[in-house]
Short mmCIF file of C-alpha atoms and ligand atoms in Angstrom, two decimals:
data_model
loop_
_atom_site.label_atom_id
_atom_site.label_comp_id
_atom_site.label_asym_id
_atom_site.label_seq_id
_atom_site.Cartn_x
_atom_site.Cartn_y
_atom_site.Cartn_z
CA MET A 1 0.00 0.00 0.00
CA GLU A 2 2.80 2.46 0.91
CA ASN A 3 4.46 1.78 -2.47
CA GLN A 4 1.17 2.56 -4.17
CA ARG A 5 0.94 5.75 -2.10
CA GLU A 6 4.53 6.77 -3.00
CA SER A 7 3.87 6.38 -6.71
CA ARG A 8 0.58 8.32 -6.55
CA LYS A 9 1.28 10.95 -3.92
CA LYS A 10 1.12 13.75 -6.47
CA ARG A 11 -2.67 13.52 -6.77
CA ARG A 12 -4.93 15.29 -4.31
CA VAL A 13 -8.71 15.45 -4.38
CA ILE A 14 -10.76 18.07 -2.58
CA LEU A 15 -14.11 16.95 -1.18
CA PHE A 16 -17.04 19.04 0.03
CA PRO A 17 -19.92 17.25 1.80
CA LEU A 18 -23.44 18.55 2.36
CA PRO A 19 -23.47 19.07 6.16
CA LEU A 20 -26.13 16.50 7.05
CA GLN A 21 -25.38 13.17 8.71
CA GLY A 22 -26.74 11.06 5.85
CA HIS A 23 -24.47 12.92 3.41
CA ILE A 24 -21.37 13.39 5.59
CA ASN A 25 -21.08 9.63 6.21
CA PRO A 26 -20.82 8.59 2.54
CA MET A 27 -18.55 11.53 1.61
CA LEU A 28 -16.06 10.68 4.36
CA GLN A 29 -16.28 7.00 3.50
CA LEU A 30 -15.46 7.93 -0.10
CA ALA A 31 -12.51 9.99 1.17
CA HIS A 32 -11.25 6.87 2.96
CA ILE A 33 -11.68 4.72 -0.13
CA LEU A 34 -9.70 7.18 -2.27
CA TYR A 35 -7.04 7.64 0.38
CA ASP A 36 -6.62 3.89 0.55
CA LYS A 37 -6.06 3.90 -3.20
CA GLY A 38 -3.18 6.33 -2.81
CA LEU A 39 -4.80 9.75 -3.26
CA SER A 40 -4.28 12.63 -0.82
CA ILE A 41 -7.39 14.12 0.70
CA THR A 42 -8.55 17.62 1.57
CA VAL A 43 -12.02 18.11 3.01
CA ILE A 44 -13.62 21.54 2.89
CA HIS A 45 -16.50 21.74 5.34
CA THR A 46 -18.97 24.19 6.84
CA ASN A 47 -18.95 25.15 10.52
CA PHE A 48 -22.51 23.86 10.69
CA ASN A 49 -22.33 20.12 11.53
CA SER A 50 -18.57 20.09 11.06
CA PRO A 51 -16.96 16.64 11.10
CA ASN A 52 -14.52 15.70 13.85
CA SER A 53 -11.19 16.14 12.07
CA SER A 54 -9.26 14.39 14.86
CA ASN A 55 -10.78 11.10 13.66
CA TYR A 56 -8.98 11.58 10.34
CA PRO A 57 -5.30 12.33 11.00
CA HIS A 58 -4.39 11.59 7.36
CA PHE A 59 -6.73 14.16 5.83
CA HIS A 60 -6.38 17.90 5.59
CA PHE A 61 -9.48 19.85 6.74
CA CYS A 62 -10.43 23.46 5.91
CA SER A 63 -13.52 25.02 7.42
CA ILE A 64 -15.43 27.85 5.77
CA PRO A 65 -17.70 30.35 7.50
CA ASP A 66 -21.24 29.53 6.34
CA GLY A 67 -23.43 31.81 8.47
CA LEU A 68 -26.08 29.06 8.50
CA LEU A 69 -26.84 29.15 12.22
CA GLU A 70 -27.14 32.95 12.14
CA LEU A 71 -29.80 32.52 9.44
CA GLY A 72 -31.70 30.13 11.68
CA ALA A 73 -30.99 27.17 9.37
CA SER A 74 -31.89 23.81 10.88
CA THR A 75 -32.70 20.30 9.77
CA SER A 76 -36.42 20.97 10.35
CA ASP A 77 -36.48 22.56 6.86
CA VAL A 78 -33.69 20.95 4.83
CA VAL A 79 -34.77 22.68 1.63
CA ALA A 80 -34.30 26.12 3.23
CA LEU A 81 -31.02 24.99 4.77
CA ILE A 82 -29.65 23.84 1.42
CA LYS A 83 -30.81 27.03 -0.26
CA HIS A 84 -28.93 29.14 2.32
CA LEU A 85 -25.87 26.95 1.85
CA ASN A 86 -25.92 27.37 -1.93
CA VAL A 87 -26.07 31.15 -1.55
CA ASN A 88 -23.98 31.81 1.53
CA CYS A 89 -21.04 29.57 0.81
CA VAL A 90 -20.14 30.84 -2.66
CA VAL A 91 -17.60 33.45 -1.61
CA PRO A 92 -15.94 31.63 1.32
CA PHE A 93 -15.81 28.42 -0.70
CA ARG A 94 -14.21 30.15 -3.69
CA ASP A 95 -11.67 31.89 -1.43
CA CYS A 96 -10.81 28.63 0.26
CA LEU A 97 -10.44 26.74 -3.01
CA ASP A 98 -8.42 29.54 -4.55
CA LYS A 99 -6.03 29.46 -1.61
CA LEU A 100 -5.67 25.69 -1.82
CA LEU A 101 -4.91 25.90 -5.54
CA SER A 102 -2.35 28.68 -5.07
CA ASN A 103 -0.60 26.93 -2.18
CA VAL A 104 -0.33 23.57 -3.81
CA GLU A 105 3.01 21.92 -3.07
CA GLU A 106 5.39 21.41 -5.96
CA LYS A 107 5.32 17.63 -5.73
CA GLU A 108 1.52 17.57 -5.76
CA SER A 109 -1.30 18.42 -8.13
CA ILE A 110 -5.00 18.79 -7.44
CA ALA A 111 -6.93 16.35 -9.62
CA CYS A 112 -10.47 17.56 -9.04
CA LEU A 113 -13.19 18.64 -6.69
CA ILE A 114 -15.76 16.09 -5.51
CA THR A 115 -18.92 17.67 -4.11
CA ASP A 116 -22.33 16.52 -3.00
CA ALA A 117 -24.92 16.87 -5.77
CA ALA A 118 -26.98 19.16 -3.52
CA CYS A 119 -24.12 21.71 -3.36
CA HIS A 120 -24.76 22.82 -6.93
CA PHE A 121 -23.16 26.26 -6.43
CA THR A 122 -19.75 24.55 -6.44
CA HIS A 123 -20.10 23.91 -10.16
CA ALA A 124 -19.68 27.55 -11.21
CA VAL A 125 -16.89 28.02 -8.65
CA ALA A 126 -14.97 25.03 -9.96
CA ASP A 127 -15.46 26.21 -13.55
CA SER A 128 -14.16 29.68 -12.71
CA LEU A 129 -11.01 28.11 -11.30
CA ASN A 130 -10.64 25.59 -14.12
CA LEU A 131 -10.98 22.67 -11.79
CA PRO A 132 -12.97 19.58 -12.87
CA ARG A 133 -15.95 18.87 -10.62
CA ILE A 134 -17.16 15.33 -9.97
CA VAL A 135 -20.48 14.83 -8.22
CA LEU A 136 -21.17 12.39 -5.42
CA ARG A 137 -24.85 11.55 -5.24
CA THR A 138 -25.38 9.99 -1.83
CA SER A 139 -28.85 8.59 -2.51
CA GLY A 140 -29.89 5.71 -4.76
CA ILE A 141 -30.06 5.90 -8.55
CA ALA A 142 -33.80 5.19 -8.76
CA SER A 143 -34.65 8.02 -6.38
CA PHE A 144 -32.42 10.37 -8.37
CA LEU A 145 -34.44 9.48 -11.48
CA ALA A 146 -37.63 10.11 -9.52
CA PHE A 147 -36.32 13.57 -8.52
CA ALA A 148 -35.51 14.20 -12.19
CA ALA A 149 -39.06 13.15 -13.15
CA THR A 150 -40.47 15.40 -10.40
CA SER A 151 -38.63 18.44 -11.74
CA LEU A 152 -39.89 17.57 -15.24
CA LEU A 153 -43.47 17.30 -13.97
CA HIS A 154 -43.08 20.70 -12.38
CA GLU A 155 -41.78 22.20 -15.63
CA LYS A 156 -44.74 20.68 -17.50
CA GLY A 157 -47.12 22.35 -15.05
CA TYR A 158 -48.46 19.16 -13.37
CA PHE A 159 -48.16 20.64 -9.85
CA PRO A 160 -49.96 21.05 -7.59
CA ILE A 161 -51.35 17.55 -8.12
CA GLU A 162 -54.80 17.30 -6.60
CA ASP A 163 -54.25 14.17 -4.56
CA PHE A 164 -50.68 13.50 -3.46
CA GLY A 165 -51.92 10.42 -1.62
CA SER A 166 -53.10 8.76 -4.82
CA ASP A 167 -52.26 5.17 -5.81
CA ALA A 168 -52.26 6.13 -9.52
CA PRO A 169 -48.95 5.58 -11.35
CA MET A 170 -46.64 8.57 -11.33
CA PRO A 171 -46.54 10.25 -14.76
CA GLU A 172 -42.98 9.94 -16.17
CA PHE A 173 -42.14 7.12 -13.70
CA PRO A 174 -44.76 4.35 -13.72
CA LEU A 175 -42.86 2.10 -11.27
CA LEU A 176 -43.90 4.60 -8.61
CA ARG A 177 -47.30 5.86 -7.56
CA VAL A 178 -48.21 9.51 -7.17
CA LYS A 179 -47.92 9.02 -3.38
CA ASP A 180 -44.25 8.00 -3.86
CA ILE A 181 -43.25 11.30 -5.53
CA PRO A 182 -40.18 12.38 -3.55
CA LEU A 183 -41.46 15.67 -2.14
CA ILE A 184 -39.88 17.41 0.83
CA ASP A 185 -41.82 19.49 3.38
CA THR A 186 -40.75 23.10 3.18
CA HIS A 187 -42.27 26.52 3.68
CA ASP A 188 -41.18 27.37 0.12
CA ALA A 189 -42.24 24.68 -2.40
CA GLU A 190 -41.20 26.71 -5.46
CA ASN A 191 -37.68 26.86 -4.06
CA PHE A 192 -37.69 23.04 -3.86
CA TYR A 193 -38.48 22.65 -7.58
CA GLN A 194 -35.86 25.25 -8.53
CA PHE A 195 -33.37 23.36 -6.37
CA LEU A 196 -34.15 20.11 -8.21
CA ILE A 197 -33.69 21.79 -11.59
CA SER A 198 -30.30 23.20 -10.51
CA VAL A 199 -29.13 19.85 -9.12
CA MET A 200 -30.08 18.05 -12.33
CA SER A 201 -28.47 20.55 -14.70
CA HIS A 202 -25.25 20.98 -12.69
CA THR A 203 -24.92 17.22 -12.29
CA LYS A 204 -25.45 16.67 -16.02
CA SER A 205 -22.68 19.10 -16.86
CA SER A 206 -20.22 17.75 -14.29
CA SER A 207 -17.16 15.66 -15.22
CA GLY A 208 -18.52 12.49 -13.66
CA LEU A 209 -20.93 11.00 -11.16
CA ILE A 210 -20.15 8.67 -8.25
CA TRP A 211 -22.85 6.49 -6.67
CA ASN A 212 -23.06 4.84 -3.29
CA SER A 213 -24.88 1.95 -4.90
CA PHE A 214 -24.00 -1.15 -6.88
CA GLN A 215 -24.97 -2.17 -10.39
CA GLU A 216 -26.81 -5.39 -9.55
CA LEU A 217 -29.19 -3.55 -7.20
CA GLU A 218 -30.24 -0.77 -9.58
CA GLN A 219 -29.39 -2.09 -13.03
CA ASP A 220 -32.44 -0.72 -14.88
CA ALA A 221 -32.25 2.69 -13.25
CA LEU A 222 -28.55 2.87 -14.06
CA LYS A 223 -29.20 2.07 -17.72
CA THR A 224 -31.83 4.81 -17.95
CA LEU A 225 -29.53 7.28 -16.29
CA GLU A 226 -26.60 6.45 -18.56
CA ARG A 227 -28.87 7.11 -21.51
CA ASP A 228 -30.01 10.49 -20.13
CA PHE A 229 -26.78 11.70 -18.52
CA ARG A 230 -23.91 11.18 -20.89
CA ILE A 231 -21.14 11.55 -18.34
CA PRO A 232 -18.89 8.89 -16.78
CA MET A 233 -20.65 7.05 -13.93
CA PHE A 234 -19.06 5.08 -11.11
CA THR A 235 -21.18 2.71 -9.03
CA ILE A 236 -18.65 1.75 -6.38
CA GLY A 237 -20.88 1.17 -3.34
CA PRO A 238 -21.87 0.24 -0.77
CA PHE A 239 -19.24 2.55 0.75
CA HIS A 240 -19.68 1.39 4.33
CA LYS A 241 -18.47 -2.08 3.33
CA TYR A 242 -15.03 -0.51 2.86
CA PHE A 243 -15.14 1.76 5.94
CA PRO A 244 -17.72 2.09 8.74
CA ALA A 245 -19.43 5.41 9.41
CA SER A 246 -18.75 5.53 13.16
CA SER A 247 -15.92 8.10 12.84
CA SER A 248 -18.19 10.58 11.04
CA SER A 249 -21.08 10.25 13.47
CA LEU A 250 -22.17 13.68 14.71
CA LEU A 251 -23.78 12.17 17.82
CA SER A 252 -21.99 9.75 20.11
CA GLN A 253 -23.06 6.17 19.58
CA ASP A 254 -24.36 4.39 22.68
CA THR A 255 -22.50 1.08 22.89
CA SER A 256 -24.92 -0.29 25.50
CA SER A 257 -26.96 -1.23 22.39
CA ILE A 258 -24.42 -3.94 21.65
CA SER A 259 -24.06 -5.26 25.19
CA TRP A 260 -27.86 -5.46 25.38
CA LEU A 261 -28.06 -7.28 22.01
CA ASP A 262 -25.36 -9.71 23.22
CA LYS A 263 -27.90 -11.07 25.74
CA GLN A 264 -30.67 -11.68 23.21
CA ALA A 265 -31.61 -14.71 21.12
CA PRO A 266 -30.55 -14.87 17.44
CA LYS A 267 -32.76 -12.87 15.02
CA SER A 268 -35.17 -11.97 17.83
CA ILE A 269 -34.76 -8.17 17.98
CA LEU A 270 -36.49 -5.50 15.97
CA TYR A 271 -34.20 -2.48 15.55
CA VAL A 272 -36.11 0.81 15.21
CA SER A 273 -34.53 4.02 13.95
CA PHE A 274 -35.65 6.91 11.77
CA GLY A 275 -32.26 8.45 10.99
CA SER A 276 -30.92 11.89 11.73
CA ILE A 277 -33.60 14.27 10.39
CA VAL A 278 -37.12 12.82 10.63
CA ALA A 279 -39.33 14.30 13.34
CA ILE A 280 -42.71 12.98 14.49
CA ASN A 281 -45.45 14.31 16.75
CA GLU A 282 -46.38 13.09 20.20
CA THR A 283 -49.41 11.08 19.02
CA GLU A 284 -47.31 9.21 16.45
CA PHE A 285 -44.62 8.59 19.05
CA LEU A 286 -47.11 7.07 21.48
CA GLU A 287 -48.72 4.88 18.80
CA ILE A 288 -45.23 3.60 17.92
CA ALA A 289 -44.48 2.94 21.59
CA TRP A 290 -47.75 1.05 22.20
CA GLY A 291 -47.45 -0.80 18.89
CA LEU A 292 -43.97 -1.96 19.82
CA ALA A 293 -45.08 -2.97 23.29
CA GLY A 294 -48.19 -4.79 22.01
CA SER A 295 -46.31 -6.76 19.35
CA GLY A 296 -44.63 -8.93 21.96
CA VAL A 297 -41.37 -8.67 19.97
CA PRO A 298 -38.27 -7.38 21.83
CA PHE A 299 -36.87 -4.17 20.39
CA LEU A 300 -33.94 -1.76 20.37
CA TRP A 301 -35.27 1.74 19.72
CA VAL A 302 -33.27 4.83 18.77
CA VAL A 303 -35.13 7.88 20.06
CA ARG A 304 -32.90 10.70 18.88
CA PRO A 305 -33.19 13.90 20.94
CA GLY A 306 -35.50 16.06 18.80
CA LEU A 307 -37.28 13.07 17.20
CA VAL A 308 -40.51 13.99 19.01
CA ARG A 309 -41.51 17.58 18.21
CA GLY A 310 -41.78 19.70 21.32
CA TYR A 311 -39.96 17.23 23.60
CA GLU A 312 -36.36 16.81 24.63
CA TRP A 313 -36.39 13.02 24.69
CA LEU A 314 -38.70 10.44 26.36
CA GLU A 315 -40.78 12.73 28.58
CA SER A 316 -44.03 11.92 26.79
CA LEU A 317 -43.73 8.15 27.35
CA PRO A 318 -46.23 6.99 29.98
CA LYS A 319 -44.68 6.47 33.43
CA GLY A 320 -43.33 2.96 33.92
CA PHE A 321 -43.58 2.10 30.19
CA LEU A 322 -40.11 0.59 30.00
CA GLU A 323 -40.31 -1.15 33.38
CA LYS A 324 -43.55 -2.89 32.33
CA LEU A 325 -41.74 -4.36 29.32
CA ASP A 326 -39.52 -6.20 31.75
CA GLY A 327 -36.20 -6.11 29.86
CA ARG A 328 -37.84 -6.68 26.46
CA ALA A 329 -36.83 -3.21 25.26
CA HIS A 330 -33.80 -0.97 25.18
CA ILE A 331 -33.95 2.71 24.19
CA VAL A 332 -30.91 4.79 23.25
CA LYS A 333 -30.36 8.28 21.82
CA TRP A 334 -28.10 7.11 19.00
CA ALA A 335 -26.75 3.65 18.22
CA PRO A 336 -23.76 2.21 16.39
CA GLN A 337 -26.21 1.33 13.61
CA GLN A 338 -23.97 -0.72 11.36
CA GLU A 339 -22.84 -2.88 14.29
CA VAL A 340 -26.45 -3.26 15.41
CA LEU A 341 -27.56 -4.43 11.97
CA ALA A 342 -24.62 -6.84 11.76
CA HIS A 343 -25.39 -8.30 15.21
CA PRO A 344 -26.71 -11.91 15.18
CA ALA A 345 -29.58 -10.92 17.52
CA THR A 346 -31.03 -8.39 15.06
CA GLY A 347 -33.88 -9.84 13.00
CA GLY A 348 -35.65 -6.82 11.49
CA PHE A 349 -35.30 -3.08 10.94
CA TRP A 350 -38.16 -0.59 11.22
CA THR A 351 -36.71 2.27 9.20
CA HIS A 352 -37.53 5.59 7.53
CA ASN A 353 -35.59 4.25 4.50
CA GLY A 354 -32.90 6.90 4.27
CA TRP A 355 -30.56 5.55 1.61
CA ASN A 356 -27.74 4.75 4.04
CA SER A 357 -30.06 2.83 6.36
CA THR A 358 -31.60 0.97 3.41
CA LEU A 359 -28.21 -0.08 2.06
CA GLU A 360 -26.88 -0.97 5.50
CA SER A 361 -29.89 -3.23 6.07
CA ILE A 362 -29.50 -4.95 2.70
CA CYS A 363 -25.81 -5.53 3.34
CA GLU A 364 -26.61 -7.40 6.56
CA GLY A 365 -29.53 -9.36 5.11
CA ILE A 366 -32.11 -7.71 7.41
CA PRO A 367 -35.76 -7.42 6.25
CA MET A 368 -37.39 -4.04 6.80
CA ILE A 369 -40.57 -2.32 7.91
CA CYS A 370 -40.69 0.81 5.77
CA GLN A 371 -41.98 4.08 7.12
CA PRO A 372 -40.72 6.74 4.73
CA CYS A 373 -41.32 10.38 5.59
CA PHE A 374 -40.02 12.57 2.78
CA GLY A 375 -37.89 12.82 -0.34
CA ASP A 376 -35.89 9.81 -1.53
CA GLN A 377 -37.15 7.74 1.43
CA LYS A 378 -40.49 7.26 -0.34
CA VAL A 379 -38.84 5.90 -3.46
CA ASN A 380 -36.50 3.68 -1.46
CA ALA A 381 -39.47 2.29 0.50
CA ARG A 382 -41.31 1.47 -2.73
CA TYR A 383 -38.26 -0.36 -4.07
CA VAL A 384 -37.74 -2.24 -0.79
CA SER A 385 -41.36 -3.35 -0.53
CA HIS A 386 -42.46 -3.82 -4.15
CA ILE A 387 -39.41 -4.22 -6.38
CA TRP A 388 -36.81 -6.02 -4.26
CA ARG A 389 -39.59 -7.33 -1.94
CA VAL A 390 -37.42 -7.34 1.17
CA GLY A 391 -39.73 -5.37 3.43
CA LEU A 392 -43.30 -4.31 4.19
CA HIS A 393 -44.52 -0.77 3.74
CA LEU A 394 -46.36 0.75 6.70
CA GLU A 395 -48.46 3.03 4.56
CA ASN A 396 -51.46 4.16 6.53
CA GLN A 397 -51.69 6.39 9.53
CA LEU A 398 -49.56 5.20 12.42
CA GLU A 399 -51.91 3.13 14.55
CA ARG A 400 -50.89 0.71 17.28
CA GLY A 401 -52.96 -2.28 16.05
CA GLU A 402 -51.58 -2.00 12.55
CA ILE A 403 -48.06 -1.60 13.91
CA GLU A 404 -48.38 -4.75 16.04
CA ARG A 405 -49.56 -6.75 13.02
CA ILE A 406 -46.83 -5.59 10.66
CA ILE A 407 -44.12 -6.27 13.27
CA ARG A 408 -45.36 -9.83 13.72
CA ARG A 409 -45.54 -10.39 9.97
CA VAL A 410 -41.90 -9.40 9.52
CA MET A 411 -40.45 -10.91 12.69
CA LEU A 412 -42.50 -14.03 13.31
CA GLU A 413 -44.37 -15.17 10.21
CA ALA A 414 -43.49 -17.07 7.04
CA GLU A 415 -43.77 -13.87 5.02
CA GLY A 416 -40.85 -12.44 7.04
CA GLN A 417 -38.83 -15.58 6.36
CA GLU A 418 -39.39 -15.19 2.62
CA MET A 419 -38.26 -11.58 2.72
CA ARG A 420 -35.21 -12.65 4.72
CA GLY A 421 -34.38 -15.16 1.98
CA ARG A 422 -34.59 -12.46 -0.68
CA VAL A 423 -32.56 -9.92 1.24
CA MET A 424 -29.87 -12.55 1.95
CA HIS A 425 -29.72 -13.09 -1.80
CA LEU A 426 -29.12 -9.35 -2.32
CA ARG A 427 -26.50 -9.41 0.40
CA LYS A 428 -24.62 -12.10 -1.51
CA LYS A 429 -24.74 -9.91 -4.61
CA VAL A 430 -23.16 -7.07 -2.61
CA ASP A 431 -20.30 -9.34 -1.57
CA VAL A 432 -19.72 -10.49 -5.16
CA SER A 433 -19.76 -6.92 -6.50
CA LEU A 434 -17.03 -5.87 -4.07
CA ARG A 435 -14.76 -8.84 -4.76
CA GLN A 436 -11.98 -8.70 -7.34
CA GLY A 437 -13.62 -8.71 -10.77
CA GLY A 438 -17.02 -7.68 -9.33
CA SER A 439 -18.92 -4.66 -10.64
CA SER A 440 -18.15 -2.23 -7.77
CA TYR A 441 -14.55 -3.40 -7.65
CA GLN A 442 -14.10 -2.69 -11.35
CA SER A 443 -15.94 0.59 -11.17
CA LEU A 444 -13.61 1.74 -8.39
CA GLU A 445 -10.59 0.82 -10.52
CA SER A 446 -12.08 2.90 -13.37
CA LEU A 447 -12.69 5.81 -11.01
CA ILE A 448 -9.09 5.78 -9.83
CA SER A 449 -7.78 5.74 -13.44
CA PHE A 450 -10.22 8.54 -14.24
CA LEU A 451 -8.95 10.67 -11.32
CA GLU A 452 -5.39 10.04 -12.41
CA SER A 453 -6.18 11.22 -15.91
CA PHE A 454 -6.78 14.84 -14.85
C1 UDX B 1 -30.72 11.94 5.02
C2 UDX B 1 -32.08 11.75 4.36
O1 UDX B 1 -33.10 11.83 5.33
C3 UDX B 1 -32.14 10.45 3.61
O2 UDX B 1 -33.40 10.29 3.05
C4 UDX B 1 -31.10 10.49 2.52
O3 UDX B 1 -31.11 9.27 1.83
C5 UDX B 1 -29.74 10.75 3.12
O4 UDX B 1 -29.77 11.91 3.94
P1 UDX B 1 -30.87 10.33 7.26
O5 UDX B 1 -32.30 10.63 7.42
O6 UDX B 1 -30.01 10.66 8.37
O7 UDX B 1 -30.30 10.94 5.89
O8 UDX B 1 -30.84 8.74 6.99
P2 UDX B 1 -29.80 7.72 6.42
O9 UDX B 1 -29.50 7.96 4.99
O10 UDX B 1 -30.32 6.40 6.75
O11 UDX B 1 -28.45 8.01 7.22
C6 UDX B 1 -28.35 7.87 8.61
C7 UDX B 1 -26.94 7.44 8.95
O12 UDX B 1 -26.79 7.60 10.36
C8 UDX B 1 -26.65 5.98 8.63
O13 UDX B 1 -25.35 5.84 8.09
C9 UDX B 1 -26.76 5.28 9.96
O14 UDX B 1 -25.89 4.16 10.10
C10 UDX B 1 -26.36 6.36 10.94
N1 UDX B 1 -27.03 6.17 12.23
C11 UDX B 1 -28.40 6.22 12.31
C12 UDX B 1 -26.26 5.89 13.33
O15 UDX B 1 -25.03 5.83 13.24
N2 UDX B 1 -26.90 5.71 14.52
C13 UDX B 1 -28.24 5.77 14.66
O16 UDX B 1 -28.73 5.59 15.79
C14 UDX B 1 -29.03 6.04 13.52
#
């Protein structure tokens, strides 16, 4: 490895993640993958949700002032947050990049900039400095196509659609229903559509596109995309199979999750987590709690501070709720998710279907209960439940009786076993794709040659 590094030390790549947990993890995993292949790494990051640089002694970090907190940006309106980022960061980002390009050491050259697709402002900045820009899209390929179709529908004047809860096929994307259109709650819907249009056009005109996915999982979507976006594509995922995400976690992971799982029977535990952004109301929280309790299935539940709107943490749980479950439940604020999913005691995952969670579940052969809330999660849930058929979609209002039934179907009934069989099959495909000669392995080799060609 050191020999490889010596021969390639002249190439540096500069990465810029979108400062949200589900985007920081894959970007820093990609940094690791490239570093391991002999490239030097610089990460430019915002002060908002800045990664812990001490976990990455081999990388160079530069922070830029983003003014996001001053503007009141928060994850409760991600569309507004991303809009602020795309406006506010232009000048500090350009200054930072300019400085990095001027101070480049003699023995080194900067190959390119790799930025999250959502940070579309970086395209013009990179162009103005004559630096190639490669895009990392941290979600799945199918959901990206669904976003593209959504922006097209907007341009054609389809919105507002009368019934967003409809089961009718989505125009432009018949594999999905109208209710699966990847919308995001925001106080400014027009801004959301403009954002989609910018992401699509700046991705299309980038030098290349990297995916945290693998060919065998999204073959048809990839073919469609290659036809529509005539730029080099690299499906090198799943990234976390090369490097875990624990070092880029913004919250500290409670390891009592693992010691608790160690005491449980194989495949007996339902793991419940809705990622880093989703928020629910008190009524939904209580239905989930009673549904979990009534199912009779033991569970490990991540209740992130801020998950329940208006509450710090568990205050709205009825007194004695946990005690009554008599050791059948464990609640934490944040878990080492990948270790939890890989644990032999874990038998199912009730998830919001963020792309990282979806991939992590597939990689461990864990069937899912899908409860998508916004954006790509809806598309991922549709693929999990109806295309790959490795999970059940909890579609209606959250209600304890329905929750109990769906948990039993996944954890205890034959249906769950069948889904487990199918997800194990996908898991095997992941392993093959990462092995020498496999699709992700080869795509990574192509990416490295591509980066060396600049
Ligand atoms: C966001 C969007 O919501 C999601 O739809 C999009 O695909 C990516 O960006 P998020 O909601 O946080 O992401 O979900 P997800 O993509 O699943 O990422 C969460 C990450 O946090 C995963 O890597 C997961 O392993 C990690 N995690 C989650 C923990 O480490 N501990 C936890 O307790 C929960």
